[in-house]
PDB file of C-alpha atoms in Angstrom:
ATOM      1  CA  MET A   1     -17.160  -1.124  18.099  1.00 56.00           C
ATOM      2  CA  ARG A   2     -13.801  -2.411  19.140  1.00 61.00           C
ATOM      3  CA  PHE A   3     -11.349  -4.039  16.734  1.00 66.00           C
ATOM      4  CA  LEU A   4      -8.761  -6.093  18.638  1.00 85.00           C
ATOM      5  CA  LEU A   5      -6.313  -8.325  16.883  1.00 91.00           C
ATOM      6  CA  ASP A   6      -5.876 -11.777  18.373  1.00 92.00           C
ATOM      7  CA  ASP A   7      -2.496 -13.222  19.521  1.00 94.00           C
ATOM      8  CA  GLU A   8      -1.869 -14.944  16.238  1.00 95.00           C
ATOM      9  CA  GLN A   9      -2.406 -11.804  14.226  1.00 95.00           C
ATOM     10  CA  ARG A  10      -0.231  -9.753  16.487  1.00 96.00           C
ATOM     11  CA  GLU A  11       2.518 -12.263  16.194  1.00 97.00           C
ATOM     12  CA  PHE A  12       2.130 -12.195  12.411  1.00 97.00           C
ATOM     13  CA  ALA A  13       2.707  -8.428  12.481  1.00 97.00           C
ATOM     14  CA  ARG A  14       5.744  -8.804  14.797  1.00 97.00           C
ATOM     15  CA  SER A  15       7.304 -11.455  12.510  1.00 97.00           C
ATOM     16  CA  LEU A  16       6.865  -9.324   9.414  1.00 98.00           C
ATOM     17  CA  ASP A  17       8.275  -6.258  11.209  1.00 98.00           C
ATOM     18  CA  ALA A  18      11.376  -8.299  12.221  1.00 97.00           C
ATOM     19  CA  MET A  19      11.840  -9.681   8.754  1.00 97.00           C
ATOM     20  CA  LEU A  20      11.551  -6.335   7.006  1.00 97.00           C
ATOM     21  CA  THR A  21      13.786  -4.609   9.536  1.00 96.00           C
ATOM     22  CA  ALA A  22      16.488  -7.116   8.838  1.00 96.00           C
ATOM     23  CA  ALA A  23      16.051  -6.740   5.107  1.00 95.00           C
ATOM     24  CA  GLY A  24      16.959  -3.036   5.147  1.00 93.00           C
ATOM     25  CA  THR A  25      14.248  -1.776   2.905  1.00 94.00           C
ATOM     26  CA  PRO A  26      15.875   1.648   2.165  1.00 94.00           C
ATOM     27  CA  SER A  27      18.612  -0.098   0.172  1.00 95.00           C
ATOM     28  CA  VAL A  28      16.022  -2.302  -1.582  1.00 97.00           C
ATOM     29  CA  LEU A  29      14.071   0.823  -2.474  1.00 95.00           C
ATOM     30  CA  ARG A  30      17.104   2.554  -3.932  1.00 95.00           C
ATOM     31  CA  ALA A  31      17.882  -0.518  -6.045  1.00 96.00           C
ATOM     32  CA  TRP A  32      14.302  -0.800  -7.244  1.00 97.00           C
ATOM     33  CA  ALA A  33      14.172   2.891  -8.214  1.00 95.00           C
ATOM     34  CA  ALA A  34      17.488   2.465 -10.170  1.00 95.00           C
ATOM     35  CA  GLY A  35      16.047  -0.500 -12.108  1.00 95.00           C
ATOM     36  CA  ASP A  36      17.668  -3.357 -10.146  1.00 97.00           C
ATOM     37  CA  ARG A  37      14.714  -5.570  -9.257  1.00 95.00           C
ATOM     38  CA  GLY A  38      16.832  -8.436  -7.726  1.00 96.00           C
ATOM     39  CA  PRO A  39      16.740  -7.328  -4.021  1.00 97.00           C
ATOM     40  CA  GLY A  40      13.022  -6.468  -4.344  1.00 96.00           C
ATOM     41  CA  ARG A  41      12.095  -9.848  -5.839  1.00 96.00           C
ATOM     42  CA  ALA A  42      14.151 -11.602  -3.159  1.00 96.00           C
ATOM     43  CA  LEU A  43      12.230  -9.669  -0.528  1.00 97.00           C
ATOM     44  CA  TRP A  44       8.946 -10.593  -2.235  1.00 95.00           C
ATOM     45  CA  GLY A  45       9.967 -14.224  -2.028  1.00 95.00           C
ATOM     46  CA  ARG A  46      10.411 -13.959   1.750  1.00 96.00           C
ATOM     47  CA  LEU A  47       7.073 -12.239   2.087  1.00 97.00           C
ATOM     48  CA  ALA A  48       5.439 -14.991   0.049  1.00 96.00           C
ATOM     49  CA  ASP A  49       7.008 -17.671   2.316  1.00 96.00           C
ATOM     50  CA  ALA A  50       5.433 -15.834   5.219  1.00 97.00           C
ATOM     51  CA  GLY A  51       2.036 -16.243   3.486  1.00 96.00           C
ATOM     52  CA  VAL A  52       1.405 -12.596   2.620  1.00 97.00           C
ATOM     53  CA  PHE A  53       0.263 -13.046  -0.934  1.00 97.00           C
ATOM     54  CA  ALA A  54      -1.633 -16.263  -0.285  1.00 97.00           C
ATOM     55  CA  LEU A  55      -4.035 -14.183   1.917  1.00 97.00           C
ATOM     56  CA  ALA A  56      -5.771 -12.851  -1.214  1.00 96.00           C
ATOM     57  CA  VAL A  57      -5.927 -16.142  -3.083  1.00 97.00           C
ATOM     58  CA  PRO A  58      -8.619 -18.726  -2.418  1.00 96.00           C
ATOM     59  CA  GLU A  59      -7.657 -22.117  -1.059  1.00 95.00           C
ATOM     60  CA  ALA A  60      -8.735 -23.807  -4.247  1.00 95.00           C
ATOM     61  CA  TYR A  61      -5.814 -22.131  -5.987  1.00 95.00           C
ATOM     62  CA  GLY A  62      -3.193 -22.736  -3.354  1.00 94.00           C
ATOM     63  CA  GLY A  63      -3.939 -19.698  -1.230  1.00 96.00           C
ATOM     64  CA  LEU A  64      -5.236 -19.062   2.305  1.00 95.00           C
ATOM     65  CA  GLY A  65      -7.918 -16.498   1.675  1.00 86.00           C
ATOM     66  CA  PRO A  66      -9.497 -14.228   1.216  1.00 92.00           C
ATOM     67  CA  LEU A  67      -8.595 -13.023   4.715  1.00 96.00           C
ATOM     68  CA  PRO A  68      -9.094  -9.222   4.804  1.00 96.00           C
ATOM     69  CA  VAL A  69      -8.076  -8.727   8.434  1.00 96.00           C
ATOM     70  CA  GLU A  70      -4.803 -10.547   8.011  1.00 97.00           C
ATOM     71  CA  LEU A  71      -4.261  -8.624   4.766  1.00 98.00           C
ATOM     72  CA  ALA A  72      -4.698  -5.369   6.653  1.00 98.00           C
ATOM     73  CA  VAL A  73      -2.158  -6.483   9.297  1.00 98.00           C
ATOM     74  CA  ALA A  74       0.323  -7.421   6.577  1.00 98.00           C
ATOM     75  CA  CYS A  75      -0.110  -4.327   4.426  1.00 98.00           C
ATOM     76  CA  VAL A  76       0.252  -1.969   7.391  1.00 98.00           C
ATOM     77  CA  GLU A  77       3.634  -3.562   8.052  1.00 98.00           C
ATOM     78  CA  LEU A  78       4.640  -3.417   4.418  1.00 98.00           C
ATOM     79  CA  GLY A  79       3.695   0.241   4.455  1.00 98.00           C
ATOM     80  CA  ARG A  80       5.705   0.929   7.510  1.00 98.00           C
ATOM     81  CA  HIS A  81       8.728  -0.528   5.809  1.00 97.00           C
ATOM     82  CA  ALA A  82       7.917   0.953   2.366  1.00 97.00           C
ATOM     83  CA  VAL A  83       8.228  -2.365   0.494  1.00 97.00           C
ATOM     84  CA  PRO A  84       8.597  -1.636  -3.199  1.00 97.00           C
ATOM     85  CA  GLY A  85       6.541  -3.074  -6.052  1.00 97.00           C
ATOM     86  CA  PRO A  86       2.850  -3.375  -6.949  1.00 98.00           C
ATOM     87  CA  VAL A  87       1.823  -4.875  -3.633  1.00 98.00           C
ATOM     88  CA  ALA A  88      -1.837  -3.776  -3.726  1.00 98.00           C
ATOM     89  CA  GLU A  89      -2.170  -4.582  -7.381  1.00 98.00           C
ATOM     90  CA  THR A  90      -0.828  -8.141  -6.997  1.00 98.00           C
ATOM     91  CA  LEU A  91      -3.201  -8.819  -4.036  1.00 98.00           C
ATOM     92  CA  ALA A  92      -6.125  -7.309  -6.045  1.00 98.00           C
ATOM     93  CA  ALA A  93      -5.213  -9.583  -8.984  1.00 97.00           C
ATOM     94  CA  GLY A  94      -5.974 -12.499  -6.753  1.00 96.00           C
ATOM     95  CA  VAL A  95      -9.520 -11.239  -6.315  1.00 96.00           C
ATOM     96  CA  LEU A  96      -9.858 -10.310  -9.935  1.00 97.00           C
ATOM     97  CA  LEU A  97      -8.721 -13.643 -11.327  1.00 97.00           C
ATOM     98  CA  SER A  98     -10.574 -15.768  -8.826  1.00 96.00           C
ATOM     99  CA  GLY A  99     -13.754 -13.855  -9.641  1.00 95.00           C
ATOM    100  CA  ALA A 100     -13.261 -14.119 -13.389  1.00 95.00           C
ATOM    101  CA  GLY A 101     -12.149 -17.718 -13.335  1.00 92.00           C
ATOM    102  CA  GLY A 102     -11.065 -19.649 -16.402  1.00 91.00           C
ATOM    103  CA  PRO A 103      -7.559 -20.719 -17.556  1.00 94.00           C
ATOM    104  CA  ALA A 104      -5.989 -17.431 -16.497  1.00 94.00           C
ATOM    105  CA  ALA A 105      -7.002 -18.111 -12.867  1.00 96.00           C
ATOM    106  CA  GLU A 106      -5.620 -21.608 -13.072  1.00 96.00           C
ATOM    107  CA  GLU A 107      -2.291 -20.333 -14.423  1.00 96.00           C
ATOM    108  CA  TRP A 108      -1.732 -17.191 -12.419  1.00 97.00           C
ATOM    109  CA  LEU A 109      -3.265 -17.593  -8.983  1.00 97.00           C
ATOM    110  CA  PRO A 110      -0.970 -20.367  -7.739  1.00 97.00           C
ATOM    111  CA  ARG A 111       1.965 -18.228  -8.892  1.00 97.00           C
ATOM    112  CA  ILE A 112       0.670 -15.152  -7.049  1.00 97.00           C
ATOM    113  CA  ALA A 113       0.125 -17.174  -3.873  1.00 96.00           C
ATOM    114  CA  SER A 114       3.638 -18.648  -3.954  1.00 95.00           C
ATOM    115  CA  GLY A 115       5.260 -15.312  -4.726  1.00 93.00           C
ATOM    116  CA  GLY A 116       6.353 -16.504  -8.122  1.00 93.00           C
ATOM    117  CA  ALA A 117       4.448 -13.712  -9.936  1.00 96.00           C
ATOM    118  CA  VAL A 118       4.427  -9.941  -9.529  1.00 97.00           C
ATOM    119  CA  VAL A 119       1.258  -8.598 -11.177  1.00 97.00           C
ATOM    120  CA  SER A 120       0.034  -5.072 -12.013  1.00 98.00           C
ATOM    121  CA  LEU A 121      -3.456  -3.925 -12.945  1.00 96.00           C
ATOM    122  CA  ARG A 122      -5.313  -1.271 -14.826  1.00 97.00           C
ATOM    123  CA  LEU A 123      -9.019  -1.237 -14.170  1.00 96.00           C
ATOM    124  CA  ALA A 124     -11.567   1.024 -15.912  1.00 92.00           C
ATOM    125  CA  GLY A 125     -12.562   3.891 -13.663  1.00 92.00           C
ATOM    126  CA  HIS A 126      -9.270   3.863 -11.773  1.00 94.00           C
ATOM    127  CA  GLY A 127      -7.115   5.801 -14.165  1.00 92.00           C
ATOM    128  CA  PRO A 128      -5.079   4.826 -17.237  1.00 95.00           C
ATOM    129  CA  TYR A 129      -1.879   3.716 -15.479  1.00 96.00           C
ATOM    130  CA  ALA A 130      -0.461   0.460 -14.088  1.00 97.00           C
ATOM    131  CA  LEU A 131       2.083   0.633 -11.242  1.00 98.00           C
ATOM    132  CA  ASP A 132       5.554  -0.866 -11.975  1.00 97.00           C
ATOM    133  CA  ALA A 133       4.319  -2.464 -15.159  1.00 97.00           C
ATOM    134  CA  ASP A 134       7.869  -2.767 -16.356  1.00 96.00           C
ATOM    135  CA  ALA A 135       8.790  -4.938 -13.363  1.00 95.00           C
ATOM    136  CA  ALA A 136       5.617  -7.115 -13.438  1.00 97.00           C
ATOM    137  CA  ASP A 137       5.361 -10.631 -14.793  1.00 97.00           C
ATOM    138  CA  ALA A 138       1.850  -9.750 -16.078  1.00 97.00           C
ATOM    139  CA  VAL A 139      -0.242  -6.694 -16.496  1.00 97.00           C
ATOM    140  CA  PHE A 140      -4.060  -7.308 -16.539  1.00 97.00           C
ATOM    141  CA  THR A 141      -6.432  -4.694 -17.902  1.00 97.00           C
ATOM    142  CA  VAL A 142     -10.234  -4.699 -17.660  1.00 96.00           C
ATOM    143  CA  ASP A 143     -12.566  -2.755 -19.918  1.00 91.00           C
ATOM    144  CA  GLY A 144     -16.229  -3.614 -19.778  1.00 89.00           C
ATOM    145  CA  ASP A 145     -16.658  -7.400 -19.810  1.00 93.00           C
ATOM    146  CA  GLU A 146     -13.131  -8.271 -21.054  1.00 95.00           C
ATOM    147  CA  LEU A 147     -10.162  -9.142 -18.996  1.00 96.00           C
ATOM    148  CA  ARG A 148      -6.937  -8.914 -21.016  1.00 96.00           C
ATOM    149  CA  LEU A 149      -3.266  -9.652 -20.571  1.00 96.00           C
ATOM    150  CA  ALA A 150      -1.532  -6.505 -21.888  1.00 96.00           C
ATOM    151  CA  PRO A 151       1.155  -7.189 -24.452  1.00 95.00           C
ATOM    152  CA  GLY A 152       3.637  -4.762 -22.850  1.00 94.00           C
ATOM    153  CA  PRO A 153       4.132  -2.205 -20.078  1.00 95.00           C
ATOM    154  CA  GLY A 154       3.586   0.766 -22.433  1.00 94.00           C
ATOM    155  CA  GLU A 155       4.755   4.331 -22.018  1.00 94.00           C
ATOM    156  CA  PRO A 156       6.070   5.549 -18.688  1.00 95.00           C
ATOM    157  CA  SER A 157       4.610   8.578 -16.838  1.00 94.00           C
ATOM    158  CA  ALA A 158       6.028  10.845 -14.181  1.00 89.00           C
ATOM    159  CA  SER A 159       5.661   9.904 -10.560  1.00 90.00           C
ATOM    160  CA  ALA A 160       6.442  11.726  -7.298  1.00 90.00           C
ATOM    161  CA  ASP A 161       7.997   8.527  -5.922  1.00 94.00           C
ATOM    162  CA  PRO A 162      10.900   7.156  -8.101  1.00 93.00           C
ATOM    163  CA  ALA A 163      10.254   3.702  -6.636  1.00 95.00           C
ATOM    164  CA  ARG A 164       6.605   3.825  -7.881  1.00 96.00           C
ATOM    165  CA  ARG A 165       6.808   4.092 -11.601  1.00 95.00           C
ATOM    166  CA  LEU A 166       3.582   4.472 -13.615  1.00 97.00           C
ATOM    167  CA  PHE A 167       3.016   3.107 -17.110  1.00 97.00           C
ATOM    168  CA  ARG A 168       0.130   3.264 -19.612  1.00 96.00           C
ATOM    169  CA  PRO A 169      -0.251  -0.378 -20.703  1.00 96.00           C
ATOM    170  CA  GLU A 170      -0.212  -1.139 -24.400  1.00 94.00           C
ATOM    171  CA  ALA A 171      -3.637  -1.650 -25.868  1.00 91.00           C
ATOM    172  CA  GLY A 172      -4.941  -5.029 -26.958  1.00 91.00           C
ATOM    173  CA  GLY A 173      -3.500  -8.286 -25.765  1.00 93.00           C
ATOM    174  CA  ALA A 174      -4.926 -11.726 -25.306  1.00 94.00           C
ATOM    175  CA  VAL A 175      -8.361 -12.100 -23.769  1.00 95.00           C
ATOM    176  CA  ALA A 176      -7.950 -13.893 -20.464  1.00 95.00           C
ATOM    177  CA  ALA A 177     -11.618 -13.981 -19.550  1.00 94.00           C
ATOM    178  CA  ALA A 178     -14.883 -12.442 -20.832  1.00 94.00           C
ATOM    179  CA  GLY A 179     -18.492 -12.166 -19.787  1.00 92.00           C
ATOM    180  CA  PRO A 180     -20.640 -10.408 -17.183  1.00 90.00           C
ATOM    181  CA  GLY A 181     -18.644 -12.027 -14.317  1.00 92.00           C
ATOM    182  CA  VAL A 182     -15.584  -9.958 -15.240  1.00 96.00           C
ATOM    183  CA  ARG A 183     -17.309  -6.681 -14.437  1.00 95.00           C
ATOM    184  CA  GLY A 184     -18.199  -7.826 -10.906  1.00 95.00           C
ATOM    185  CA  ALA A 185     -14.727  -9.304 -10.370  1.00 96.00           C
ATOM    186  CA  ALA A 186     -13.191  -5.954 -11.442  1.00 97.00           C
ATOM    187  CA  ARG A 187     -15.326  -4.059  -8.894  1.00 96.00           C
ATOM    188  CA  ALA A 188     -14.229  -6.466  -6.137  1.00 96.00           C
ATOM    189  CA  ALA A 189     -10.659  -6.125  -7.249  1.00 97.00           C
ATOM    190  CA  GLY A 190     -10.845  -2.292  -7.188  1.00 97.00           C
ATOM    191  CA  ASP A 191     -12.212  -2.429  -3.631  1.00 97.00           C
ATOM    192  CA  LEU A 192      -9.402  -4.769  -2.537  1.00 98.00           C
ATOM    193  CA  ALA A 193      -6.763  -2.533  -4.195  1.00 98.00           C
ATOM    194  CA  GLY A 194      -8.166   0.450  -2.360  1.00 98.00           C
ATOM    195  CA  PHE A 195      -8.291  -1.416   0.916  1.00 98.00           C
ATOM    196  CA  ALA A 196      -4.686  -2.638   0.652  1.00 98.00           C
ATOM    197  CA  THR A 197      -3.548   0.833  -0.349  1.00 98.00           C
ATOM    198  CA  ALA A 198      -5.285   2.296   2.670  1.00 98.00           C
ATOM    199  CA  ALA A 199      -3.410  -0.122   4.913  1.00 98.00           C
ATOM    200  CA  LEU A 200      -0.070   0.681   3.126  1.00 98.00           C
ATOM    201  CA  ALA A 201      -0.771   4.408   3.696  1.00 98.00           C
ATOM    202  CA  LEU A 202      -1.592   3.869   7.390  1.00 98.00           C
ATOM    203  CA  GLY A 203       1.722   2.020   7.810  1.00 98.00           C
ATOM    204  CA  CYS A 204       3.581   4.753   5.917  1.00 98.00           C
ATOM    205  CA  GLY A 205       2.075   7.426   8.211  1.00 98.00           C
ATOM    206  CA  GLU A 206       2.952   5.432  11.294  1.00 98.00           C
ATOM    207  CA  GLU A 207       6.590   5.279  10.252  1.00 98.00           C
ATOM    208  CA  LEU A 208       6.724   8.963   9.393  1.00 97.00           C
ATOM    209  CA  LEU A 209       5.300   9.832  12.871  1.00 98.00           C
ATOM    210  CA  ARG A 210       7.709   7.470  14.614  1.00 97.00           C
ATOM    211  CA  ALA A 211      10.714   8.890  12.870  1.00 96.00           C
ATOM    212  CA  THR A 212       9.588  12.465  13.439  1.00 96.00           C
ATOM    213  CA  VAL A 213       9.036  11.923  17.213  1.00 96.00           C
ATOM    214  CA  ALA A 214      12.496  10.384  17.498  1.00 95.00           C
ATOM    215  CA  TYR A 215      14.022  13.329  15.648  1.00 94.00           C
ATOM    216  CA  ALA A 216      12.097  15.918  17.734  1.00 93.00           C
ATOM    217  CA  LYS A 217      13.565  14.364  20.886  1.00 93.00           C
ATOM    218  CA  GLN A 218      17.134  14.597  19.758  1.00 91.00           C
ATOM    219  CA  ARG A 219      17.192  17.871  17.795  1.00 86.00           C
ATOM    220  CA  THR A 220      17.823  20.837  20.054  1.00 83.00           C
ATOM    221  CA  GLN A 221      17.123  24.546  19.738  1.00 84.00           C
ATOM    222  CA  PHE A 222      17.822  27.207  22.334  1.00 88.00           C
ATOM    223  CA  GLY A 223      19.361  24.401  24.391  1.00 86.00           C
ATOM    224  CA  VAL A 224      16.242  22.187  24.614  1.00 86.00           C
ATOM    225  CA  PRO A 225      14.760  19.444  22.327  1.00 87.00           C
ATOM    226  CA  VAL A 226      12.386  20.873  19.754  1.00 83.00           C
ATOM    227  CA  GLY A 227       9.875  18.291  20.798  1.00 85.00           C
ATOM    228  CA  SER A 228       9.373  20.214  24.012  1.00 83.00           C
ATOM    229  CA  PHE A 229       7.926  23.193  22.097  1.00 89.00           C
ATOM    230  CA  GLN A 230       4.114  23.384  22.340  1.00 90.00           C
ATOM    231  CA  ALA A 231       3.642  24.020  18.598  1.00 91.00           C
ATOM    232  CA  VAL A 232       5.628  20.857  17.772  1.00 93.00           C
ATOM    233  CA  LYS A 233       3.736  18.833  20.366  1.00 94.00           C
ATOM    234  CA  HIS A 234       0.393  19.928  18.925  1.00 95.00           C
ATOM    235  CA  ARG A 235       1.424  19.103  15.434  1.00 95.00           C
ATOM    236  CA  LEU A 236       2.572  15.654  16.388  1.00 96.00           C
ATOM    237  CA  ALA A 237      -0.566  15.036  18.479  1.00 97.00           C
ATOM    238  CA  ASP A 238      -2.768  16.046  15.523  1.00 97.00           C
ATOM    239  CA  THR A 239      -0.871  13.604  13.313  1.00 98.00           C
ATOM    240  CA  LEU A 240      -1.317  10.773  15.798  1.00 98.00           C
ATOM    241  CA  ILE A 241      -5.039  11.465  16.134  1.00 98.00           C
ATOM    242  CA  GLY A 242      -5.477  11.296  12.367  1.00 98.00           C
ATOM    243  CA  LEU A 243      -3.719   7.930  12.129  1.00 98.00           C
ATOM    244  CA  GLU A 244      -5.639   6.559  15.120  1.00 97.00           C
ATOM    245  CA  PHE A 245      -8.958   7.604  13.668  1.00 97.00           C
ATOM    246  CA  ALA A 246      -8.079   5.875  10.381  1.00 98.00           C
ATOM    247  CA  ARG A 247      -7.144   2.561  12.020  1.00 96.00           C
ATOM    248  CA  PRO A 248     -10.678   1.428  13.144  1.00 95.00           C
ATOM    249  CA  LEU A 249     -12.064   2.485   9.744  1.00 97.00           C
ATOM    250  CA  LEU A 250      -9.486   0.162   8.106  1.00 97.00           C
ATOM    251  CA  TYR A 251     -10.392  -2.783  10.308  1.00 96.00           C
ATOM    252  CA  GLY A 252     -14.068  -2.010  10.003  1.00 95.00           C
ATOM    253  CA  ALA A 253     -13.692  -2.245   6.219  1.00 96.00           C
ATOM    254  CA  ALA A 254     -11.892  -5.540   6.685  1.00 96.00           C
ATOM    255  CA  VAL A 255     -14.844  -6.888   8.625  1.00 94.00           C
ATOM    256  CA  GLU A 256     -17.215  -5.666   5.901  1.00 95.00           C
ATOM    257  CA  LEU A 257     -15.107  -7.316   3.191  1.00 96.00           C
ATOM    258  CA  ALA A 258     -14.882 -10.585   5.083  1.00 94.00           C
ATOM    259  CA  GLY A 259     -18.687 -10.581   5.451  1.00 92.00           C
ATOM    260  CA  GLY A 260     -19.280  -9.653   1.851  1.00 90.00           C
ATOM    261  CA  THR A 261     -21.821  -6.998   2.918  1.00 88.00           C
ATOM    262  CA  ALA A 262     -23.407  -4.493   0.584  1.00 88.00           C
ATOM    263  CA  GLY A 263     -21.704  -1.651   2.400  1.00 91.00           C
ATOM    264  CA  ALA A 264     -18.176  -3.006   1.924  1.00 95.00           C
ATOM    265  CA  GLY A 265     -17.380  -0.677  -0.906  1.00 96.00           C
ATOM    266  CA  ALA A 266     -18.418   2.413   1.100  1.00 97.00           C
ATOM    267  CA  ALA A 267     -16.465   1.167   4.121  1.00 97.00           C
ATOM    268  CA  VAL A 268     -13.343   0.724   2.047  1.00 98.00           C
ATOM    269  CA  ALA A 269     -13.768   4.257   0.674  1.00 98.00           C
ATOM    270  CA  ALA A 270     -14.074   5.710   4.112  1.00 98.00           C
ATOM    271  CA  ALA A 271     -10.950   3.917   5.255  1.00 98.00           C
ATOM    272  CA  LYS A 272      -9.049   4.950   2.090  1.00 98.00           C
ATOM    273  CA  ALA A 273      -9.944   8.560   2.495  1.00 98.00           C
ATOM    274  CA  ALA A 274      -8.991   8.672   6.230  1.00 98.00           C
ATOM    275  CA  ALA A 275      -5.769   6.704   5.949  1.00 98.00           C
ATOM    276  CA  GLY A 276      -4.643   8.588   2.843  1.00 98.00           C
ATOM    277  CA  GLU A 277      -5.251  12.025   4.291  1.00 98.00           C
ATOM    278  CA  ALA A 278      -3.631  10.910   7.604  1.00 98.00           C
ATOM    279  CA  ALA A 279      -0.476   9.626   5.875  1.00 98.00           C
ATOM    280  CA  TYR A 280      -0.182  12.837   3.799  1.00 98.00           C
ATOM    281  CA  ALA A 281      -0.578  14.946   6.987  1.00 98.00           C
ATOM    282  CA  ALA A 282       2.133  12.845   8.619  1.00 98.00           C
ATOM    283  CA  ALA A 283       4.454  13.565   5.656  1.00 96.00           C
ATOM    284  CA  ARG A 284       3.838  17.248   5.928  1.00 96.00           C
ATOM    285  CA  THR A 285       4.514  17.166   9.684  1.00 96.00           C
ATOM    286  CA  ALA A 286       7.637  15.127   9.154  1.00 95.00           C
ATOM    287  CA  LEU A 287       9.002  17.442   6.477  1.00 94.00           C
ATOM    288  CA  GLN A 288       8.361  20.555   8.593  1.00 92.00           C
ATOM    289  CA  SER A 289       9.748  19.089  11.790  1.00 92.00           C
ATOM    290  CA  HIS A 290      12.919  17.783  10.137  1.00 91.00           C
ATOM    291  CA  GLY A 291      13.675  21.191   8.649  1.00 84.00           C
ATOM    292  CA  ALA A 292      16.144  21.422   5.780  1.00 77.00           C
ATOM    293  CA  VAL A 293      17.393  17.881   6.364  1.00 80.00           C
ATOM    294  CA  GLY A 294      13.976  16.616   5.263  1.00 75.00           C
ATOM    295  CA  TYR A 295      14.668  17.658   1.736  1.00 73.00           C
ATOM    296  CA  THR A 296      17.872  15.665   1.286  1.00 81.00           C
ATOM    297  CA  GLU A 297      18.180  12.561  -0.860  1.00 79.00           C
ATOM    298  CA  GLU A 298      20.474  10.922   1.639  1.00 84.00           C
ATOM    299  CA  LEU A 299      17.822  10.801   4.366  1.00 89.00           C
ATOM    300  CA  ASP A 300      16.117   7.420   4.329  1.00 93.00           C
ATOM    301  CA  LEU A 301      12.865   9.062   5.406  1.00 93.00           C
ATOM    302  CA  ALA A 302      12.716  10.790   2.034  1.00 93.00           C
ATOM    303  CA  TRP A 303      11.357   7.539   0.550  1.00 94.00           C
ATOM    304  CA  TRP A 304       8.404   7.597   2.955  1.00 96.00           C
ATOM    305  CA  LEU A 305       7.899  11.337   2.418  1.00 95.00           C
ATOM    306  CA  ARG A 306       7.620  10.793  -1.334  1.00 95.00           C
ATOM    307  CA  ARG A 307       5.329   7.844  -0.919  1.00 96.00           C
ATOM    308  CA  ALA A 308       2.590   9.404   1.179  1.00 97.00           C
ATOM    309  CA  ARG A 309       0.915  11.423  -1.487  1.00 97.00           C
ATOM    310  CA  PRO A 310       0.928   8.739  -4.238  1.00 97.00           C
ATOM    311  CA  LEU A 311      -0.636   6.319  -1.708  1.00 98.00           C
ATOM    312  CA  ARG A 312      -3.232   8.905  -0.826  1.00 98.00           C
ATOM    313  CA  ASP A 313      -4.344   9.239  -4.454  1.00 97.00           C
ATOM    314  CA  ALA A 314      -3.897   5.694  -5.758  1.00 97.00           C
ATOM    315  CA  TRP A 315      -7.076   3.600  -6.109  1.00 98.00           C
ATOM    316  CA  GLY A 316      -9.377   6.414  -5.008  1.00 96.00           C
ATOM    317  CA  THR A 317      -8.554  10.013  -4.337  1.00 97.00           C
ATOM    318  CA  PRO A 318      -9.943  11.464  -1.040  1.00 97.00           C
ATOM    319  CA  SER A 319     -12.562  13.424  -2.977  1.00 97.00           C
ATOM    320  CA  ALA A 320     -13.657  10.355  -4.953  1.00 97.00           C
ATOM    321  CA  CYS A 321     -13.763   8.216  -1.772  1.00 98.00           C
ATOM    322  CA  ARG A 322     -15.810  10.770   0.110  1.00 97.00           C
ATOM    323  CA  ALA A 323     -18.284  10.946  -2.820  1.00 97.00           C
ATOM    324  CA  ARG A 324     -18.623   7.161  -2.684  1.00 96.00           C
ATOM    325  CA  VAL A 325     -19.218   7.215   1.060  1.00 96.00           C
ATOM    326  CA  LEU A 326     -21.969   9.824   0.626  1.00 95.00           C
ATOM    327  CA  ALA A 327     -23.543   7.895  -2.185  1.00 92.00           C
ATOM    328  CA  GLY A 328     -23.393   4.686  -0.209  1.00 80.00           C
TER     329      GLY A 328
END
């Protein structure tokens, strides 16, 4: 099966790449990690103007979606540029709220589509934490048949990436929706979060590989570029193969999600496992190939290096995803 993007989708990717390159995301990341959300929120506003968050919101609520293929295109670019904030969680909230319905959907979905709301999630079965809950306008939690708006971000927890802070949301809060439909909406939201995270991981891995290839061409040892050494070539080739094997799984999952097939969850799990492992392998290759400079805080690539493992494990660890694929 071949997955080829059309001209409009490729142009969408190019426009996002140009926008994010001009935005200088390393400085935005540093500000976000330091607690200054202004540059990050301004960047989210530009992404919303480009239609990114509307892709997960139904047209009835002011969105364009759901459009999983275009979501994959967007999230790969956001991953390549390491855009801060709960991107996957906000997109998944669009699926959760539209599935649950009610006043909460009427209030929050237009705000998500327009970029006016940053949202984080905690879903039962996906760990106790919500990403960047302190920076979110709302944190939704689902337990059983109840969707609640958490009263506060809760206690922080350690994270390998200082620009991806984890919080355990406070218990309780107002019930935003209840009933058997909430459980199904939460499953769909979990799948979308895993799918978006897989795309972010793929983009992260692509940038790690690009930067490492560029560095291997310019760094010399024994009078020649280190990229000419066979061991380095093999390591980079293995990294490329891992990323390229993950790509069709990601777009295959997009097709399954768009069609609403019974195998969509397993397809998402396969894409998440492959993309997460490929991104983490790219980080290990990048760190080794950069040598001691790879450990420095001043190197912009350090933000991508720190991000690869959290993306690998968020919304489905590799072992959990493989188990789901086998069960499916």
